[in-house]
Amino acid sequence: MTRFAYKRAAVGIALLAASFVAGAQSPGARISDGIVKIGVLTDISGAFMDNVGRGSIVATEIAIEEFGGKVLGYPIEMVSADHQNKADIGSTRVREWFDRDKVDAVTELGNSAVALAAMRVAQAKNRLTIVTGAGAVRISNEDCTPNNLHWVYDTYSLAKVGTQSVVKKGAKNWYYLTADYAFGHSLENDGKAFIEGAGGKVLGSSRYPFPGSDFSSYILKAQASKADAVAIATAGLDLQNAIKQGKEFGLAKRGQQTVAMLMSIMDVHGIGLKDAGGMLFAESFYWDLDDSSRKFARKFFEKTKRMPTALQAGQYSATLNYLKAIEKAKSDDVADVMRTIKSMPIQDAFAKNGKVRDDGKLVHDMYLVRVKEPQESKGAWDYYTVLETVPGDRAFHPLAESKCPLVRK
């Protein structure tokens, strides 16, 4: 074959390959830059790394794999980074992703301060944020944006589901040990409202600088208050350390019940059933809830050798439904995606009876769970008994009371 003939053959092969690619792509689809790129900005090395972190990255990978690695014939890519629980680092990374790397959506954002900073950048750049790991109510309330989805939980739902039943069981007087940042403040404020609404009273609170490790002085103040319940308004490793130290200081022996305002299956695993058994708290997911949750959990376990937290399962759900919305809208434009996802029923391994509201919040069933005592557990990761299922319209902040400017009054 002559060099000229070889070049013509090579060009022909290239054109043929291009035609196959084009044929695989959906006619009329509008995908910016010819690729859908998802950024997972999470806590890989800090206090929340077990609840989100690399597990949330794996959950995103599972969703992309289940979607076949493409949407409308265009490839899906993922990038990830550690925000180190610092808003300035997080917002800088988000801006770089949008400007330099052409990322379409930034997800996870498991720190409320980081999430709020990222949301502002996304709105300015007309890109999407999907908050799955942060829970401050203001994310989908007064600070809501048309470019943001708030997926897994918020402090309102945790406080409502997690405190009212405890008050009704006799814990009338409460004391708070609270992380001194946006998320901790939100947990405390929402919890106080529901405690008082159920006939209880908050006697006082101590706020510690996040992250922390020595909670002894705060626990002594809680003991001195003689409160029936000591609410710990923090998460991750701080929560585990505070519960263990409360046990060492004898809170339970003094008749004071420890209540976690946000707890995950990894926290229970880290503390152990001996110390965590009997605790009540609100959850948004349990791996052993039904067939779909168990199917996802098995895939996750194969990759990580642990069961997923609610935040990791929620990250899977958010990624999967984002891709479904792109497919349905035939576009990755933010306005098209938001309009479409708000019209979709959300029902998957994580979300039961889900619906995205005008404020960008996904409302779905929540659960009141009790941690099993050691003798009740049938094996590894058999940690929860689901006591109550609370429908989303009862668990989450009523839309009629929303301060979100997107909500039609």
Coordinates of C-alpha atoms in Angstrom, one line a residue:
M1 CA 0.0 0.0 0.0
T2 CA 1.4 3.4 -0.9
R3 CA 1.8 6.1 1.7
F4 CA -1.0 8.1 0.1
A5 CA -3.3 5.1 0.1
Y6 CA -2.4 4.3 3.7
K7 CA -3.3 7.9 4.8
R8 CA -6.6 7.7 2.9
A9 CA -7.4 4.3 4.7
A10 CA -6.4 5.8 8.1
V11 CA -8.7 8.8 7.5
G12 CA -11.5 6.5 6.5
I13 CA -11.1 4.4 9.6
A14 CA -11.1 7.5 11.7
L15 CA -14.3 8.9 10.1
L16 CA -15.9 5.5 10.5
A17 CA -15.0 5.4 14.2
A18 CA -16.3 9.0 14.6
S19 CA -19.6 8.0 12.9
F20 CA -20.0 5.1 15.4
V21 CA -19.4 7.5 18.3
A22 CA -21.8 10.0 16.9
G23 CA -24.4 7.3 16.3
A24 CA -24.1 6.3 20.0
Q25 CA -24.8 9.8 21.1
S26 CA -28.4 10.9 21.5
P27 CA -29.7 13.2 18.7
G28 CA -30.4 16.7 20.0
A29 CA -28.5 16.2 23.3
R30 CA -26.8 19.3 24.6
I31 CA -23.8 18.3 26.7
S32 CA -21.2 21.1 27.4
D33 CA -17.7 20.2 26.3
G34 CA -18.8 16.8 25.2
I35 CA -18.4 15.3 28.7
V36 CA -20.2 15.2 32.0
K37 CA -17.7 15.8 34.8
I38 CA -18.6 15.4 38.5
G39 CA -16.4 16.7 41.3
V40 CA -16.5 15.1 44.7
L41 CA -15.2 17.6 47.3
T42 CA -15.1 15.8 50.6
D43 CA -13.2 15.3 53.9
I44 CA -10.6 12.7 53.2
S45 CA -8.3 13.2 56.2
G46 CA -10.3 15.0 58.9
A47 CA -13.0 14.4 61.5
F48 CA -15.7 13.3 59.0
M49 CA -13.6 11.1 56.8
D50 CA -15.3 7.9 58.0
N51 CA -18.8 9.3 57.4
V52 CA -18.0 10.7 53.9
G53 CA -14.4 10.8 52.6
R54 CA -13.2 7.9 50.3
G55 CA -16.5 6.1 50.9
S56 CA -18.4 8.9 49.2
I57 CA -15.9 8.7 46.3
V58 CA -16.6 5.0 46.0
A59 CA -20.3 5.6 46.2
T60 CA -20.0 8.0 43.3
E61 CA -18.0 5.5 41.3
I62 CA -20.7 2.8 41.8
A63 CA -23.4 5.2 40.5
I64 CA -21.4 6.0 37.4
E65 CA -20.6 2.3 36.8
E66 CA -24.3 1.4 37.1
F67 CA -25.1 4.1 34.5
G68 CA -22.6 2.5 32.2
G69 CA -20.0 5.2 32.3
K70 CA -21.9 7.3 29.8
V71 CA -25.0 9.5 29.6
L72 CA -26.7 10.2 26.2
G73 CA -23.6 8.6 24.7
Y74 CA -21.2 11.1 26.3
P75 CA -18.5 10.0 28.8
I76 CA -18.9 10.6 32.6
E77 CA -15.8 11.5 34.5
M78 CA -15.2 12.1 38.2
V79 CA -12.5 14.1 40.0
S80 CA -12.1 14.3 43.8
A81 CA -10.3 16.4 46.4
D82 CA -10.0 17.0 50.1
H83 CA -11.5 20.3 51.4
Q84 CA -9.8 19.8 54.8
N85 CA -12.9 21.3 56.4
K86 CA -11.8 24.8 55.4
A87 CA -14.2 27.0 53.4
D88 CA -11.4 29.0 51.7
I89 CA -9.7 25.8 50.5
G90 CA -13.0 24.4 49.4
S91 CA -14.1 27.5 47.4
T92 CA -10.7 27.8 45.7
R93 CA -10.8 24.2 44.6
V94 CA -14.4 24.6 43.3
R95 CA -13.4 27.7 41.3
E96 CA -10.5 25.8 39.8
W97 CA -12.7 22.9 38.9
F98 CA -15.2 25.1 37.2
D99 CA -12.7 27.4 35.4
R100 CA -9.9 25.0 34.5
D101 CA -11.3 21.5 34.6
K102 CA -14.8 22.1 33.2
V103 CA -16.5 20.3 36.0
D104 CA -20.3 20.4 35.7
A105 CA -21.4 19.6 39.2
V106 CA -19.6 19.6 42.6
T107 CA -21.1 17.1 45.1
E108 CA -20.7 15.8 48.7
L109 CA -19.5 19.0 50.4
G110 CA -19.6 17.4 53.9
N111 CA -19.1 20.5 55.9
S112 CA -21.7 23.3 56.1
A113 CA -19.2 26.2 55.9
V114 CA -17.6 24.6 52.9
A115 CA -20.9 23.8 51.3
L116 CA -22.2 27.4 51.6
A117 CA -18.9 28.8 50.1
A118 CA -19.1 26.3 47.2
M119 CA -22.7 27.2 46.5
R120 CA -21.8 30.8 46.1
V121 CA -19.1 30.0 43.6
A122 CA -21.5 27.7 41.7
Q123 CA -24.2 30.3 41.4
A124 CA -21.7 32.9 40.1
K125 CA -20.3 30.4 37.5
N126 CA -23.8 28.9 36.7
R127 CA -22.8 25.4 37.6
L128 CA -24.4 22.9 40.0
T129 CA -23.7 21.9 43.6
I130 CA -25.3 18.9 45.2
V131 CA -24.9 19.0 49.0
T132 CA -25.1 15.4 50.4
G133 CA -22.8 15.6 53.4
A134 CA -23.7 18.9 55.1
G135 CA -26.8 19.6 57.1
A136 CA -27.3 23.2 58.1
V137 CA -30.9 24.2 57.4
R138 CA -29.8 27.5 55.8
I139 CA -28.4 25.5 52.8
S140 CA -31.9 25.1 51.5
N141 CA -33.6 27.8 53.5
E142 CA -32.4 31.5 53.6
D143 CA -29.2 30.7 51.6
C144 CA -30.8 28.6 49.0
T145 CA -29.7 29.1 45.3
P146 CA -31.3 28.0 42.0
N147 CA -28.1 26.0 41.4
N148 CA -28.1 23.8 44.5
L149 CA -29.7 20.6 45.6
H150 CA -29.7 19.6 49.3
W151 CA -30.0 15.8 49.3
V152 CA -29.6 13.7 52.4
Y153 CA -30.7 15.4 55.6
D154 CA -30.7 18.7 57.6
T155 CA -30.5 19.6 61.2
Y156 CA -34.3 20.3 61.3
S157 CA -35.1 16.7 60.4
L158 CA -32.5 15.2 62.7
A159 CA -33.7 17.3 65.6
K160 CA -37.4 16.7 65.0
V161 CA -37.1 12.9 64.6
G162 CA -34.4 12.5 67.2
T163 CA -35.5 14.6 70.1
Q164 CA -39.3 14.5 70.3
S165 CA -39.6 10.8 71.1
V166 CA -36.9 11.1 73.8
V167 CA -38.7 13.9 75.5
K168 CA -41.9 11.8 75.4
K169 CA -40.1 9.0 77.0
G170 CA -39.3 11.2 80.1
A171 CA -36.2 13.2 79.3
K172 CA -37.6 16.6 80.1
N173 CA -34.4 18.6 80.9
W174 CA -31.5 18.8 78.5
Y175 CA -27.9 20.0 78.2
Y176 CA -26.0 20.6 74.9
L177 CA -22.4 19.9 74.1
T178 CA -22.1 21.7 70.7
A179 CA -19.4 22.1 68.0
D180 CA -18.8 25.8 67.7
Y181 CA -19.5 26.3 63.9
A182 CA -22.5 26.6 61.6
F183 CA -23.5 22.9 61.6
G184 CA -23.3 22.5 65.4
H185 CA -25.2 25.8 66.1
S186 CA -27.9 24.6 63.7
L187 CA -28.2 21.3 65.4
E188 CA -28.5 22.9 68.8
N189 CA -31.0 25.6 67.8
D190 CA -33.3 23.2 65.9
G191 CA -33.1 20.6 68.7
K192 CA -34.0 23.3 71.4
A193 CA -37.1 24.3 69.4
F194 CA -38.4 20.7 69.3
I195 CA -37.5 19.9 72.9
E196 CA -39.4 22.9 74.1
G197 CA -42.2 22.1 71.7
A198 CA -42.6 18.6 73.2
G199 CA -42.7 20.0 76.7
G200 CA -39.0 19.8 77.6
K201 CA -36.4 22.4 78.6
V202 CA -32.8 23.1 77.7
L203 CA -30.9 24.0 80.8
G204 CA -27.7 25.1 79.2
S205 CA -25.0 24.4 76.6
S206 CA -21.2 24.3 76.1
R207 CA -19.6 25.1 72.8
Y208 CA -16.2 23.7 72.0
P209 CA -13.8 24.7 69.2
F210 CA -14.0 22.3 66.3
P211 CA -12.3 19.9 65.9
G212 CA -11.7 18.8 69.5
S213 CA -10.4 15.8 71.5
D214 CA -10.7 16.6 75.2
F215 CA -14.4 17.0 76.3
S216 CA -13.9 16.5 80.0
S217 CA -14.6 20.1 81.1
Y218 CA -17.8 20.2 79.0
I219 CA -19.0 16.8 80.3
L220 CA -18.4 18.0 83.9
K221 CA -20.7 21.0 83.2
A222 CA -23.3 18.7 81.8
Q223 CA -23.1 16.6 84.9
A224 CA -23.4 19.6 87.1
S225 CA -26.6 20.7 85.3
K226 CA -28.3 17.4 86.4
A227 CA -30.1 17.3 83.0
D228 CA -31.9 14.1 82.1
A229 CA -30.3 14.1 78.6
V230 CA -27.0 15.3 77.3
A231 CA -27.3 16.1 73.6
I232 CA -24.0 16.0 71.6
A233 CA -24.3 18.3 68.6
T234 CA -21.3 17.3 66.5
A235 CA -20.3 14.5 64.2
G236 CA -17.6 12.1 63.2
L237 CA -14.6 11.4 65.3
D238 CA -15.5 14.2 67.7
L239 CA -18.9 12.6 68.4
Q240 CA -17.2 9.2 69.0
N241 CA -14.7 10.7 71.4
A242 CA -17.4 12.7 73.3
I243 CA -19.6 9.6 73.8
K244 CA -16.7 7.5 75.0
Q245 CA -15.5 10.2 77.4
G246 CA -19.1 10.6 78.7
K247 CA -19.2 6.9 79.4
E248 CA -15.9 7.1 81.3
F249 CA -17.2 10.1 83.4
G250 CA -20.3 8.0 84.3
L251 CA -23.1 10.0 82.6
A252 CA -25.3 6.9 82.4
K253 CA -24.6 5.9 86.0
R254 CA -25.9 9.3 87.1
G255 CA -29.1 8.7 85.1
Q256 CA -28.2 11.1 82.3
Q257 CA -29.0 9.8 78.8
T258 CA -26.6 10.6 76.0
V259 CA -28.3 11.6 72.8
A260 CA -26.4 12.0 69.5
M261 CA -27.9 14.6 67.3
L262 CA -26.1 13.1 64.2
M263 CA -24.8 9.6 64.3
S264 CA -23.8 7.2 61.6
I265 CA -23.2 3.4 61.4
M266 CA -19.5 4.1 61.3
D267 CA -19.8 6.0 64.6
V268 CA -21.6 3.0 66.2
H269 CA -18.9 0.8 64.7
G270 CA -16.1 2.9 66.2
I271 CA -17.7 3.2 69.6
G272 CA -18.9 -0.4 69.8
L273 CA -22.3 -1.8 70.8
K274 CA -21.2 -2.1 74.5
D275 CA -21.0 1.7 74.8
A276 CA -23.5 2.7 72.1
G277 CA -26.2 0.1 72.7
G278 CA -29.6 1.5 73.5
M279 CA -29.0 5.0 72.0
L280 CA -31.8 6.6 70.0
F281 CA -31.2 8.9 67.1
A282 CA -32.6 9.9 63.7
E283 CA -31.2 8.3 60.6
S284 CA -31.9 8.7 56.9
F285 CA -30.6 5.3 55.7
Y286 CA -29.8 1.8 57.0
W287 CA -28.1 -0.8 54.8
D288 CA -30.4 -3.6 55.9
L289 CA -33.7 -1.7 55.3
D290 CA -34.8 -3.5 52.2
D291 CA -33.6 -5.3 49.0
S292 CA -32.4 -2.2 47.2
S293 CA -30.5 -0.9 50.2
R294 CA -28.9 -4.3 50.7
K295 CA -28.0 -4.6 47.0
F296 CA -26.1 -1.2 47.0
A297 CA -24.5 -2.1 50.4
R298 CA -23.1 -5.3 49.0
K299 CA -21.5 -3.5 46.1
F300 CA -20.1 -0.9 48.5
F301 CA -18.8 -3.6 50.9
E302 CA -17.0 -5.4 48.1
K303 CA -15.0 -2.2 47.5
T304 CA -14.5 -0.9 51.0
K305 CA -15.0 -3.9 53.5
R306 CA -17.5 -1.8 55.4
M307 CA -21.1 -0.9 55.2
P308 CA -22.1 2.6 53.8
T309 CA -23.2 5.5 56.0
A310 CA -26.3 7.4 55.2
L311 CA -24.2 10.2 53.7
Q312 CA -22.4 7.7 51.4
A313 CA -25.6 6.1 50.3
G314 CA -27.0 9.6 49.7
Q315 CA -24.0 10.5 47.6
Y316 CA -24.8 7.4 45.4
S317 CA -28.4 8.4 45.1
A318 CA -27.6 12.1 44.3
T319 CA -25.1 11.1 41.5
L320 CA -27.5 8.5 40.1
N321 CA -30.4 10.9 39.9
Y322 CA -28.3 13.7 38.5
L323 CA -27.4 11.5 35.6
K324 CA -31.0 10.4 35.2
A325 CA -32.0 14.1 35.0
I326 CA -29.4 14.8 32.4
E327 CA -30.6 11.8 30.4
K328 CA -34.3 12.8 30.7
A329 CA -33.6 16.5 29.9
K330 CA -31.1 15.6 27.1
S331 CA -29.0 18.4 28.5
D332 CA -26.5 19.1 31.3
D333 CA -27.5 22.8 31.5
V334 CA -28.2 23.7 35.1
A335 CA -31.7 25.1 34.5
D336 CA -32.7 22.0 32.5
V337 CA -31.3 19.6 35.1
M338 CA -33.0 21.4 38.0
R339 CA -36.3 21.7 36.3
T340 CA -36.2 18.0 35.4
I341 CA -35.0 16.6 38.7
K342 CA -37.8 18.5 40.5
S343 CA -40.3 16.7 38.3
M344 CA -38.9 13.2 39.0
P345 CA -40.0 10.8 41.7
I346 CA -36.9 9.8 43.7
Q347 CA -36.9 6.2 44.8
D348 CA -33.7 4.2 45.1
A349 CA -31.5 2.4 47.5
F350 CA -31.2 5.5 49.7
A351 CA -34.4 7.6 49.1
K352 CA -37.8 6.3 49.8
N353 CA -40.8 8.3 48.6
G354 CA -38.5 11.1 47.6
K355 CA -39.3 14.5 45.9
V356 CA -37.2 17.5 45.3
R357 CA -39.0 20.7 46.3
D358 CA -38.8 24.2 44.9
D359 CA -36.1 25.1 47.5
G360 CA -33.9 22.3 46.2
K361 CA -34.3 20.1 49.2
L362 CA -35.0 16.4 48.7
V363 CA -37.6 15.3 51.2
H364 CA -37.9 11.5 51.9
D365 CA -38.6 9.1 54.6
M366 CA -36.6 9.4 57.8
Y367 CA -36.2 6.8 60.6
L368 CA -36.0 6.7 64.4
V369 CA -33.5 4.0 65.2
R370 CA -32.2 2.3 68.4
V371 CA -28.7 0.9 68.6
K372 CA -28.8 -2.8 69.4
E373 CA -27.3 -4.2 72.6
P374 CA -24.4 -6.6 72.0
Q375 CA -26.6 -9.7 72.7
E376 CA -29.2 -8.5 70.1
S377 CA -26.8 -8.2 67.2
K378 CA -26.7 -11.2 64.9
G379 CA -23.4 -10.3 63.4
A380 CA -21.1 -7.6 62.0
W381 CA -22.9 -4.4 61.0
D382 CA -26.2 -5.7 62.4
Y383 CA -26.5 -2.5 64.5
Y384 CA -29.9 -0.9 64.2
T385 CA -33.5 -1.6 65.1
V386 CA -35.8 0.8 63.1
L387 CA -38.5 2.0 65.6
E388 CA -40.4 4.4 63.4
T389 CA -40.6 5.5 59.8
V390 CA -41.3 9.3 59.5
P391 CA -42.6 10.4 56.1
G392 CA -40.7 13.3 54.5
D393 CA -43.5 15.8 54.7
R394 CA -43.5 15.3 58.5
A395 CA -39.8 15.1 59.0
F396 CA -38.5 18.1 57.1
H397 CA -39.1 21.8 57.4
P398 CA -42.5 22.8 55.9
L399 CA -42.2 24.6 52.6
A400 CA -44.9 27.1 53.7
E401 CA -42.5 28.3 56.4
S402 CA -39.4 28.5 54.1
K403 CA -37.3 31.6 53.8
C404 CA -35.9 30.4 50.5
P405 CA -36.5 33.1 47.8
L406 CA -37.2 30.4 45.2
V407 CA -40.3 29.3 47.0
R408 CA -43.6 30.6 45.6
K409 CA -45.6 32.2 48.4

